[in-house]
PDB file of C-alpha atoms in Angstrom:
ATOM      1  CA  UNK Q   1     -29.290 -20.136  11.807  1.00  0.00           C
ATOM      2  CA  UNK Q   2     -26.349 -19.237  13.971  1.00  0.00           C
ATOM      3  CA  UNK Q   3     -24.691 -15.895  13.157  1.00  0.00           C
ATOM      4  CA  UNK Q   4     -21.470 -16.146  11.052  1.00  0.00           C
ATOM      5  CA  UNK Q   5     -18.603 -15.358  12.953  1.00  0.00           C
ATOM      6  CA  UNK Q   6     -15.383 -13.540  11.296  1.00  0.00           C
ATOM      7  CA  UNK Q   7     -13.076 -16.585  10.550  1.00  0.00           C
ATOM      8  CA  UNK Q   8     -11.968 -19.462  12.667  1.00  0.00           C
ATOM      9  CA  UNK Q   9     -12.361 -19.021  16.537  1.00  0.00           C
ATOM     10  CA  UNK Q  10      -8.715 -19.007  17.280  1.00  0.00           C
ATOM     11  CA  UNK Q  11      -8.094 -15.772  14.942  1.00  0.00           C
ATOM     12  CA  UNK Q  12      -8.690 -12.419  16.564  1.00  0.00           C
ATOM     13  CA  UNK Q  13      -9.874  -9.390  14.615  1.00  0.00           C
ATOM     14  CA  UNK Q  14      -6.252  -7.845  14.638  1.00  0.00           C
ATOM     15  CA  UNK Q  15      -5.076 -11.261  13.418  1.00  0.00           C
ATOM     16  CA  UNK Q  16      -7.317 -11.066  10.400  1.00  0.00           C
ATOM     17  CA  UNK Q  17      -6.781  -7.392   9.821  1.00  0.00           C
ATOM     18  CA  UNK Q  18      -3.090  -8.395   9.154  1.00  0.00           C
ATOM     19  CA  UNK Q  19      -3.987 -10.889   6.297  1.00  0.00           C
ATOM     20  CA  UNK Q  20      -3.635  -9.675   2.750  1.00  0.00           C
ATOM     21  CA  UNK Q  21      -6.820  -8.717   0.798  1.00  0.00           C
ATOM     22  CA  UNK Q  22      -6.918 -11.842  -0.972  1.00  0.00           C
ATOM     23  CA  UNK Q  23      -6.797 -14.432   1.884  1.00  0.00           C
ATOM     24  CA  UNK Q  24      -9.493 -16.947   1.586  1.00  0.00           C
ATOM     25  CA  UNK Q  25      -9.739 -16.569   5.464  1.00  0.00           C
ATOM     26  CA  UNK Q  26     -11.386 -13.195   4.839  1.00  0.00           C
ATOM     27  CA  UNK Q  27     -13.943 -14.319   2.777  1.00  0.00           C
ATOM     28  CA  UNK Q  28     -16.486 -15.508   5.573  1.00  0.00           C
ATOM     29  CA  UNK Q  29     -16.424 -12.001   7.043  1.00  0.00           C
ATOM     30  CA  UNK Q  30     -16.716 -10.433   3.659  1.00  0.00           C
ATOM     31  CA  UNK Q  31     -19.735 -12.574   2.562  1.00  0.00           C
ATOM     32  CA  UNK Q  32     -21.642 -11.650   5.716  1.00  0.00           C
ATOM     33  CA  UNK Q  33     -20.963  -8.023   5.714  1.00  0.00           C
ATOM     34  CA  UNK Q  34     -21.931  -8.051   2.038  1.00  0.00           C
ATOM     35  CA  UNK Q  35     -25.197 -10.102   2.891  1.00  0.00           C
ATOM     36  CA  UNK Q  36     -26.107  -7.498   5.782  1.00  0.00           C
ATOM     37  CA  UNK Q  37     -25.289  -4.517   3.389  1.00  0.00           C
ATOM     38  CA  UNK Q  38     -27.606  -5.775   0.933  1.00  0.00           C
ATOM     39  CA  UNK Q  39     -30.281  -6.774   3.417  1.00  0.00           C
ATOM     40  CA  UNK Q  40     -30.488  -3.073   4.713  1.00  0.00           C
ATOM     41  CA  UNK Q  41     -30.514  -1.610   1.200  1.00  0.00           C
ATOM     42  CA  UNK Q  42     -27.107  -0.247   0.892  1.00  0.00           C
ATOM     43  CA  UNK Q  43     -26.799   2.124  -2.155  1.00  0.00           C
ATOM     44  CA  UNK Q  44     -24.906   0.725  -5.200  1.00  0.00           C
ATOM     45  CA  UNK Q  45     -24.930   3.913  -7.321  1.00  0.00           C
ATOM     46  CA  UNK Q  46     -21.366   5.187  -6.597  1.00  0.00           C
ATOM     47  CA  UNK Q  47     -19.814   2.691  -4.317  1.00  0.00           C
ATOM     48  CA  UNK Q  48     -20.081  -1.085  -5.004  1.00  0.00           C
ATOM     49  CA  UNK Q  49     -19.683  -3.682  -2.301  1.00  0.00           C
ATOM     50  CA  UNK Q  50     -16.253  -5.014  -3.473  1.00  0.00           C
ATOM     51  CA  UNK Q  51     -14.011  -6.903  -1.430  1.00  0.00           C
ATOM     52  CA  UNK Q  52     -11.511  -3.934  -1.098  1.00  0.00           C
ATOM     53  CA  UNK Q  53     -14.302  -1.286  -0.254  1.00  0.00           C
ATOM     54  CA  UNK Q  54     -15.670  -3.786   2.420  1.00  0.00           C
ATOM     55  CA  UNK Q  55     -12.427  -4.426   4.122  1.00  0.00           C
ATOM     56  CA  UNK Q  56     -11.996  -0.912   5.060  1.00  0.00           C
ATOM     57  CA  UNK Q  57     -15.071  -1.129   7.202  1.00  0.00           C
ATOM     58  CA  UNK Q  58     -14.017  -4.633   8.553  1.00  0.00           C
ATOM     59  CA  UNK Q  59     -10.511  -3.578   9.397  1.00  0.00           C
ATOM     60  CA  UNK Q  60     -11.663  -0.295  10.839  1.00  0.00           C
ATOM     61  CA  UNK Q  61     -13.520  -2.196  13.533  1.00  0.00           C
ATOM     62  CA  UNK Q  62     -11.077  -5.168  13.894  1.00  0.00           C
ATOM     63  CA  UNK Q  63     -13.397  -7.627  12.061  1.00  0.00           C
ATOM     64  CA  UNK Q  64     -16.368  -6.887  14.683  1.00  0.00           C
ATOM     65  CA  UNK Q  65     -19.156  -7.840  11.964  1.00  0.00           C
ATOM     66  CA  UNK Q  66     -21.714  -5.955  13.978  1.00  0.00           C
ATOM     67  CA  UNK Q  67     -19.647  -2.847  14.511  1.00  0.00           C
ATOM     68  CA  UNK Q  68     -18.432  -2.979  10.772  1.00  0.00           C
ATOM     69  CA  UNK Q  69     -22.186  -3.225   9.622  1.00  0.00           C
ATOM     70  CA  UNK Q  70     -23.221   0.000  11.560  1.00  0.00           C
ATOM     71  CA  UNK Q  71     -19.973   1.834  10.379  1.00  0.00           C
ATOM     72  CA  UNK Q  72     -20.939   1.183   6.861  1.00  0.00           C
ATOM     73  CA  UNK Q  73     -24.463   2.077   7.233  1.00  0.00           C
ATOM     74  CA  UNK Q  74     -23.406   5.277   9.091  1.00  0.00           C
ATOM     75  CA  UNK Q  75     -20.983   6.018   6.183  1.00  0.00           C
ATOM     76  CA  UNK Q  76     -23.872   5.800   3.589  1.00  0.00           C
ATOM     77  CA  UNK Q  77     -26.124   7.900   5.901  1.00  0.00           C
ATOM     78  CA  UNK Q  78     -23.533  10.712   6.365  1.00  0.00           C
ATOM     79  CA  UNK Q  79     -22.709  11.027   3.011  1.00  0.00           C
ATOM     80  CA  UNK Q  80     -26.632  11.074   1.804  1.00  0.00           C
ATOM     81  CA  UNK Q  81     -27.421  13.641   4.549  1.00  0.00           C
ATOM     82  CA  UNK Q  82     -24.237  15.891   3.634  1.00  0.00           C
ATOM     83  CA  UNK Q  83     -24.311  16.431  -0.007  1.00  0.00           C
ATOM     84  CA  UNK Q  84     -22.740  20.009   0.465  1.00  0.00           C
ATOM     85  CA  UNK Q  85     -19.563  18.168   1.706  1.00  0.00           C
ATOM     86  CA  UNK Q  86     -19.728  14.644   0.013  1.00  0.00           C
ATOM     87  CA  UNK Q  87     -21.409  15.011  -3.375  1.00  0.00           C
ATOM     88  CA  UNK Q  88     -18.750  16.825  -5.426  1.00  0.00           C
ATOM     89  CA  UNK Q  89     -15.331  15.096  -4.714  1.00  0.00           C
ATOM     90  CA  UNK Q  90     -13.640  16.180  -7.849  1.00  0.00           C
ATOM     91  CA  UNK Q  91     -10.304  17.623  -6.941  1.00  0.00           C
ATOM     92  CA  UNK Q  92     -11.038  21.059  -8.533  1.00  0.00           C
ATOM     93  CA  UNK Q  93     -13.547  21.724  -5.940  1.00  0.00           C
ATOM     94  CA  UNK Q  94     -10.520  21.952  -3.186  1.00  0.00           C
ATOM     95  CA  UNK Q  95      -7.655  23.259  -5.422  1.00  0.00           C
ATOM     96  CA  UNK Q  96      -7.672  26.523  -4.072  1.00  0.00           C
ATOM     97  CA  UNK Q  97      -7.178  25.311  -0.655  1.00  0.00           C
ATOM     98  CA  UNK Q  98      -4.556  22.709  -1.576  1.00  0.00           C
ATOM     99  CA  UNK Q  99      -2.468  25.485  -3.421  1.00  0.00           C
ATOM    100  CA  UNK Q 100      -2.767  27.670  -0.222  1.00  0.00           C
ATOM    101  CA  UNK Q 101      -0.815  25.132   1.603  1.00  0.00           C
ATOM    102  CA  UNK Q 102      -3.627  24.475   4.183  1.00  0.00           C
ATOM    103  CA  UNK Q 103      -2.972  20.637   4.320  1.00  0.00           C
ATOM    104  CA  UNK Q 104       0.097  18.383   3.904  1.00  0.00           C
ATOM    105  CA  UNK Q 105       0.452  14.655   4.481  1.00  0.00           C
ATOM    106  CA  UNK Q 106       3.728  13.487   5.875  1.00  0.00           C
ATOM    107  CA  UNK Q 107       6.039  11.331   3.809  1.00  0.00           C
ATOM    108  CA  UNK Q 108       6.577   8.806   6.602  1.00  0.00           C
ATOM    109  CA  UNK Q 109       4.357   7.080   8.980  1.00  0.00           C
ATOM    110  CA  UNK Q 110       4.844   7.307  12.784  1.00  0.00           C
ATOM    111  CA  UNK Q 111       6.421   4.797  14.863  1.00  0.00           C
ATOM    112  CA  UNK Q 112       2.897   2.917  15.196  1.00  0.00           C
ATOM    113  CA  UNK Q 113       2.445   2.936  11.400  1.00  0.00           C
ATOM    114  CA  UNK Q 114      -0.158   5.657  11.304  1.00  0.00           C
ATOM    115  CA  UNK Q 115      -0.663   8.134   8.530  1.00  0.00           C
ATOM    116  CA  UNK Q 116      -0.017  11.712   9.939  1.00  0.00           C
ATOM    117  CA  UNK Q 117      -1.823  14.826   8.523  1.00  0.00           C
ATOM    118  CA  UNK Q 118      -1.023  18.443   9.424  1.00  0.00           C
ATOM    119  CA  UNK Q 119      -3.720  21.079   8.977  1.00  0.00           C
ATOM    120  CA  UNK Q 120      -2.654  24.717   9.136  1.00  0.00           C
ATOM    121  CA  UNK Q 121      -5.656  27.032  10.093  1.00  0.00           C
ATOM    122  CA  UNK Q 122      -3.759  30.163   9.091  1.00  0.00           C
ATOM    123  CA  UNK Q 123      -3.952  29.166   5.562  1.00  0.00           C
ATOM    124  CA  UNK Q 124      -7.745  28.891   5.513  1.00  0.00           C
ATOM    125  CA  UNK Q 125      -8.983  32.187   4.449  1.00  0.00           C
ATOM    126  CA  UNK Q 126     -12.698  31.964   5.609  1.00  0.00           C
ATOM    127  CA  UNK Q 127     -13.680  34.910   3.112  1.00  0.00           C
ATOM    128  CA  UNK Q 128     -12.673  32.575   0.174  1.00  0.00           C
ATOM    129  CA  UNK Q 129     -13.342  29.020   1.467  1.00  0.00           C
ATOM    130  CA  UNK Q 130     -16.216  27.883   3.479  1.00  0.00           C
ATOM    131  CA  UNK Q 131     -15.929  25.240   6.143  1.00  0.00           C
ATOM    132  CA  UNK Q 132     -17.832  23.041   3.741  1.00  0.00           C
ATOM    133  CA  UNK Q 133     -14.791  23.320   1.369  1.00  0.00           C
ATOM    134  CA  UNK Q 134     -12.457  22.540   4.373  1.00  0.00           C
ATOM    135  CA  UNK Q 135     -14.355  19.620   5.409  1.00  0.00           C
ATOM    136  CA  UNK Q 136     -14.534  18.343   1.709  1.00  0.00           C
ATOM    137  CA  UNK Q 137     -10.745  18.581   1.536  1.00  0.00           C
ATOM    138  CA  UNK Q 138     -10.593  16.238   4.487  1.00  0.00           C
ATOM    139  CA  UNK Q 139     -13.048  13.953   3.052  1.00  0.00           C
ATOM    140  CA  UNK Q 140     -11.131  13.830  -0.147  1.00  0.00           C
ATOM    141  CA  UNK Q 141      -7.931  13.040   1.770  1.00  0.00           C
ATOM    142  CA  UNK Q 142      -9.461  10.366   3.679  1.00  0.00           C
ATOM    143  CA  UNK Q 143     -11.055   8.563   0.722  1.00  0.00           C
ATOM    144  CA  UNK Q 144      -7.560   8.622  -0.873  1.00  0.00           C
ATOM    145  CA  UNK Q 145      -5.582   7.203   2.170  1.00  0.00           C
ATOM    146  CA  UNK Q 146      -8.212   4.665   3.270  1.00  0.00           C
ATOM    147  CA  UNK Q 147      -7.030   2.665  -0.025  1.00  0.00           C
ATOM    148  CA  UNK Q 148      -3.769   2.074   1.653  1.00  0.00           C
ATOM    149  CA  UNK Q 149      -3.725  -1.308   3.397  1.00  0.00           C
ATOM    150  CA  UNK Q 150      -1.149   0.118   6.112  1.00  0.00           C
ATOM    151  CA  UNK Q 151      -3.433   2.836   6.717  1.00  0.00           C
ATOM    152  CA  UNK Q 152      -6.524   0.625   7.196  1.00  0.00           C
ATOM    153  CA  UNK Q 153      -4.643  -1.418   9.917  1.00  0.00           C
ATOM    154  CA  UNK Q 154      -2.859   1.394  11.689  1.00  0.00           C
ATOM    155  CA  UNK Q 155      -5.190   4.512  11.226  1.00  0.00           C
ATOM    156  CA  UNK Q 156      -4.257   7.983  11.163  1.00  0.00           C
ATOM    157  CA  UNK Q 157      -2.939  10.907  13.467  1.00  0.00           C
ATOM    158  CA  UNK Q 158      -3.781  14.385  12.853  1.00  0.00           C
ATOM    159  CA  UNK Q 159      -1.869  17.649  13.827  1.00  0.00           C
ATOM    160  CA  UNK Q 160      -4.073  20.841  13.941  1.00  0.00           C
ATOM    161  CA  UNK Q 161      -1.890  23.919  14.108  1.00  0.00           C
ATOM    162  CA  UNK Q 162      -4.343  26.614  15.373  1.00  0.00           C
ATOM    163  CA  UNK Q 163      -2.337  29.452  14.956  1.00  0.00           C
ATOM    164  CA  UNK Q 164      -4.344  32.237  12.985  1.00  0.00           C
ATOM    165  CA  UNK Q 165      -7.682  31.078  14.455  1.00  0.00           C
ATOM    166  CA  UNK Q 166     -10.023  33.917  14.470  1.00  0.00           C
ATOM    167  CA  UNK Q 167     -13.537  34.777  15.155  1.00  0.00           C
ATOM    168  CA  UNK Q 168     -14.302  34.560  11.228  1.00  0.00           C
ATOM    169  CA  UNK Q 169     -13.202  30.818  11.440  1.00  0.00           C
ATOM    170  CA  UNK Q 170     -15.320  30.228  14.583  1.00  0.00           C
ATOM    171  CA  UNK Q 171     -18.694  31.774  13.107  1.00  0.00           C
ATOM    172  CA  UNK Q 172     -18.575  29.028  10.611  1.00  0.00           C
ATOM    173  CA  UNK Q 173     -18.517  26.084  13.063  1.00  0.00           C
ATOM    174  CA  UNK Q 174     -22.265  26.002  13.816  1.00  0.00           C
ATOM    175  CA  UNK Q 175     -23.594  23.305  15.954  1.00  0.00           C
ATOM    176  CA  UNK Q 176     -24.791  21.429  13.021  1.00  0.00           C
ATOM    177  CA  UNK Q 177     -21.416  21.610  11.347  1.00  0.00           C
ATOM    178  CA  UNK Q 178     -19.885  20.646  14.858  1.00  0.00           C
ATOM    179  CA  UNK Q 179     -22.128  17.370  14.985  1.00  0.00           C
ATOM    180  CA  UNK Q 180     -21.043  16.632  11.410  1.00  0.00           C
ATOM    181  CA  UNK Q 181     -17.345  16.988  12.533  1.00  0.00           C
ATOM    182  CA  UNK Q 182     -18.011  14.674  15.322  1.00  0.00           C
ATOM    183  CA  UNK Q 183     -19.674  12.150  13.196  1.00  0.00           C
ATOM    184  CA  UNK Q 184     -16.775  11.530  10.980  1.00  0.00           C
ATOM    185  CA  UNK Q 185     -14.427  11.323  13.877  1.00  0.00           C
ATOM    186  CA  UNK Q 186     -16.293   8.896  15.699  1.00  0.00           C
ATOM    187  CA  UNK Q 187     -18.405   6.211  13.696  1.00  0.00           C
ATOM    188  CA  UNK Q 188     -19.116   7.469  10.068  1.00  0.00           C
ATOM    189  CA  UNK Q 189     -15.854   6.920   8.229  1.00  0.00           C
ATOM    190  CA  UNK Q 190     -13.759   3.667   8.068  1.00  0.00           C
ATOM    191  CA  UNK Q 191     -10.522   5.189   9.385  1.00  0.00           C
ATOM    192  CA  UNK Q 192      -9.151   4.626  12.755  1.00  0.00           C
ATOM    193  CA  UNK Q 193      -8.329   7.931  14.255  1.00  0.00           C
ATOM    194  CA  UNK Q 194      -5.481   7.205  16.763  1.00  0.00           C
ATOM    195  CA  UNK Q 195      -4.613  10.750  17.703  1.00  0.00           C
ATOM    196  CA  UNK Q 196      -5.501  14.411  17.598  1.00  0.00           C
ATOM    197  CA  UNK Q 197      -2.850  16.971  18.415  1.00  0.00           C
ATOM    198  CA  UNK Q 198      -3.573  20.576  18.867  1.00  0.00           C
ATOM    199  CA  UNK Q 199      -0.985  23.231  18.659  1.00  0.00           C
ATOM    200  CA  UNK Q 200      -1.018  27.069  18.909  1.00  0.00           C
ATOM    201  CA  UNK Q 201      -4.625  27.107  20.236  1.00  0.00           C
ATOM    202  CA  UNK Q 202      -5.808  30.513  21.029  1.00  0.00           C
ATOM    203  CA  UNK Q 203      -8.471  31.215  23.702  1.00  0.00           C
ATOM    204  CA  UNK Q 204     -11.433  31.661  21.402  1.00  0.00           C
ATOM    205  CA  UNK Q 205     -10.944  28.456  19.796  1.00  0.00           C
ATOM    206  CA  UNK Q 206     -12.121  26.702  22.858  1.00  0.00           C
ATOM    207  CA  UNK Q 207     -15.504  27.771  22.682  1.00  0.00           C
ATOM    208  CA  UNK Q 208     -15.914  25.877  19.354  1.00  0.00           C
ATOM    209  CA  UNK Q 209     -13.966  23.038  21.001  1.00  0.00           C
ATOM    210  CA  UNK Q 210     -16.527  22.871  23.766  1.00  0.00           C
ATOM    211  CA  UNK Q 211     -19.203  22.695  21.094  1.00  0.00           C
ATOM    212  CA  UNK Q 212     -17.683  19.688  19.385  1.00  0.00           C
ATOM    213  CA  UNK Q 213     -16.646  17.567  22.472  1.00  0.00           C
ATOM    214  CA  UNK Q 214     -19.955  16.397  23.709  1.00  0.00           C
ATOM    215  CA  UNK Q 215     -20.415  14.603  20.387  1.00  0.00           C
ATOM    216  CA  UNK Q 216     -17.260  12.695  20.716  1.00  0.00           C
ATOM    217  CA  UNK Q 217     -16.788   9.322  22.225  1.00  0.00           C
ATOM    218  CA  UNK Q 218     -14.607   8.808  25.347  1.00  0.00           C
ATOM    219  CA  UNK Q 219     -11.967   7.116  23.258  1.00  0.00           C
ATOM    220  CA  UNK Q 220     -11.642   9.999  20.796  1.00  0.00           C
ATOM    221  CA  UNK Q 221     -11.614  12.332  23.769  1.00  0.00           C
ATOM    222  CA  UNK Q 222      -8.621  10.296  25.415  1.00  0.00           C
ATOM    223  CA  UNK Q 223      -6.685  10.487  22.183  1.00  0.00           C
ATOM    224  CA  UNK Q 224      -6.917  14.451  21.983  1.00  0.00           C
ATOM    225  CA  UNK Q 225      -3.389  15.906  22.902  1.00  0.00           C
ATOM    226  CA  UNK Q 226      -3.333  19.628  23.781  1.00  0.00           C
ATOM    227  CA  UNK Q 227       0.259  20.773  23.170  1.00  0.00           C
ATOM    228  CA  UNK Q 228      -0.066  24.559  23.483  1.00  0.00           C
ATOM    229  CA  UNK Q 229       2.395  27.246  21.922  1.00  0.00           C
ATOM    230  CA  UNK Q 230       5.529  25.402  23.227  1.00  0.00           C
ATOM    231  CA  UNK Q 231       4.766  22.201  21.389  1.00  0.00           C
ATOM    232  CA  UNK Q 232       7.911  21.250  19.721  1.00  0.00           C
ATOM    233  CA  UNK Q 233       9.365  19.155  22.276  1.00  0.00           C
ATOM    234  CA  UNK Q 234       6.177  17.221  23.077  1.00  0.00           C
ATOM    235  CA  UNK Q 235       5.216  16.885  19.336  1.00  0.00           C
ATOM    236  CA  UNK Q 236       8.568  15.498  18.404  1.00  0.00           C
ATOM    237  CA  UNK Q 237       7.913  12.861  21.053  1.00  0.00           C
ATOM    238  CA  UNK Q 238       4.914  11.423  19.382  1.00  0.00           C
ATOM    239  CA  UNK Q 239       6.512  11.998  15.823  1.00  0.00           C
ATOM    240  CA  UNK Q 240      10.304  11.471  15.982  1.00  0.00           C
ATOM    241  CA  UNK Q 241      12.151  12.051  12.817  1.00  0.00           C
ATOM    242  CA  UNK Q 242       9.214  12.647  10.444  1.00  0.00           C
ATOM    243  CA  UNK Q 243       7.980  16.264  11.144  1.00  0.00           C
ATOM    244  CA  UNK Q 244       8.784  19.068   8.662  1.00  0.00           C
ATOM    245  CA  UNK Q 245      11.108  22.060   9.391  1.00  0.00           C
ATOM    246  CA  UNK Q 246       8.484  24.236  10.587  1.00  0.00           C
ATOM    247  CA  UNK Q 247       7.564  21.712  13.458  1.00  0.00           C
ATOM    248  CA  UNK Q 248      10.998  20.706  14.593  1.00  0.00           C
ATOM    249  CA  UNK Q 249      11.925  18.249  11.894  1.00  0.00           C
ATOM    250  CA  UNK Q 250      14.720  18.401   9.261  1.00  0.00           C
ATOM    251  CA  UNK Q 251      14.976  17.776   5.607  1.00  0.00           C
ATOM    252  CA  UNK Q 252      11.908  19.116   4.143  1.00  0.00           C
ATOM    253  CA  UNK Q 253       9.539  21.706   4.469  1.00  0.00           C
ATOM    254  CA  UNK Q 254       5.607  22.037   4.818  1.00  0.00           C
ATOM    255  CA  UNK Q 255       5.715  23.687   1.378  1.00  0.00           C
ATOM    256  CA  UNK Q 256       7.121  20.557  -0.030  1.00  0.00           C
ATOM    257  CA  UNK Q 257       4.633  18.138   1.364  1.00  0.00           C
ATOM    258  CA  UNK Q 258       1.711  20.525   0.561  1.00  0.00           C
ATOM    259  CA  UNK Q 259       2.790  20.643  -2.996  1.00  0.00           C
ATOM    260  CA  UNK Q 260       3.394  16.782  -3.212  1.00  0.00           C
ATOM    261  CA  UNK Q 261      -0.164  16.214  -1.801  1.00  0.00           C
ATOM    262  CA  UNK Q 262      -1.729  18.732  -4.143  1.00  0.00           C
ATOM    263  CA  UNK Q 263      -0.082  16.717  -7.028  1.00  0.00           C
ATOM    264  CA  UNK Q 264      -1.283  13.335  -5.818  1.00  0.00           C
ATOM    265  CA  UNK Q 265      -4.869  14.717  -5.298  1.00  0.00           C
ATOM    266  CA  UNK Q 266      -4.914  16.141  -8.814  1.00  0.00           C
ATOM    267  CA  UNK Q 267      -3.517  12.713 -10.131  1.00  0.00           C
ATOM    268  CA  UNK Q 268      -6.382  10.958  -8.521  1.00  0.00           C
ATOM    269  CA  UNK Q 269      -9.007  12.725 -10.293  1.00  0.00           C
ATOM    270  CA  UNK Q 270     -10.474   9.712 -12.089  1.00  0.00           C
ATOM    271  CA  UNK Q 271     -10.835   7.794  -8.836  1.00  0.00           C
ATOM    272  CA  UNK Q 272     -12.412  10.883  -7.170  1.00  0.00           C
ATOM    273  CA  UNK Q 273     -14.877  11.278  -9.950  1.00  0.00           C
ATOM    274  CA  UNK Q 274     -15.631   7.739  -9.971  1.00  0.00           C
ATOM    275  CA  UNK Q 275     -16.889   8.082  -6.071  1.00  0.00           C
ATOM    276  CA  UNK Q 276     -18.492  11.500  -6.431  1.00  0.00           C
ATOM    277  CA  UNK Q 277     -21.983  11.884  -6.633  1.00  0.00           C
ATOM    278  CA  UNK Q 278     -21.914  14.740  -9.190  1.00  0.00           C
ATOM    279  CA  UNK Q 279     -20.817  14.530 -12.816  1.00  0.00           C
TER     280      UNK Q 279
END
C-alpha cells in the first residue's frame, strides 16, 4: 500500500498548518499519525492521541509525517527517561521559582508571530532550586503555550539574561543535563524554536555553552544570537515594541509579566495535573 500523504498534493505543509483544527483537510494526516503512534505502542496513560494533541506534532514539522512521528516518539521517550523533570508537572513544584521572578512571558508576540519568553538567571538561586526545578518550569511553560494555535504555527523565541551566572549554576549543568537540554531544543518537544538570544553572558558561561553546543542541530545553532552586555539596541531590532522596561521597552515591567505568568500557571493546575505522571 502506498504511504498516505498529508492531504492533497497541491497543499504544502505550511498551508495545512494554517488551517483550523476542525478542517476536514487535516484528517488524513491525523489518521495516519495516530495509526503510526499506535503501531509503535505510544503510551496512553496521561496523554491520549486526540486531534488537538497530534496536531502539535504535525504543525511542529510542517505536516511531514515521518518527522512528526519521530518527534512524537522522542517526546514520549524523553518524558519517560526524565521523570525527575517531567513526572510532576503540578504548578506547586515550581511556585518558588515563579514567585522569584525567574521567568516572564511577554504579552505580545514578535513581528513573526512567535511567543517570546525571558529567563533571568540572577533570579535562580542554585542553593534553593536545582537545575531540574528550572527545567521543569520550562517544560510546564512549554506544555501550556503549545496549546495555542498561533504558537504551534509560529513557534517561540527565548531570551536568556545571564547576568548573575556563577560557578554554582555551572556546576549543576553536567554533561547528562546538557544532553537533556539539547534534546528538548532539537527534536523532543513539539515547539518550533525560532530564536535563542543570550545577553549579559559572562566568560564562565561559555564552558557550559560549549558542552551543550555539540548536541544541537545546525539549524538551532544558526538561530542563537549572542548580544553581549550592550544588548538593548540589537535586542530591540528583533523585538520592537514588545519588551519590558528593563530591556529597553516601555509600558510594563518584568515584575508585571512574571506575576501574570505565575497567575496563569497556577490557574492551569487542573490541566497540568491531568498531564502529570504523579497524582
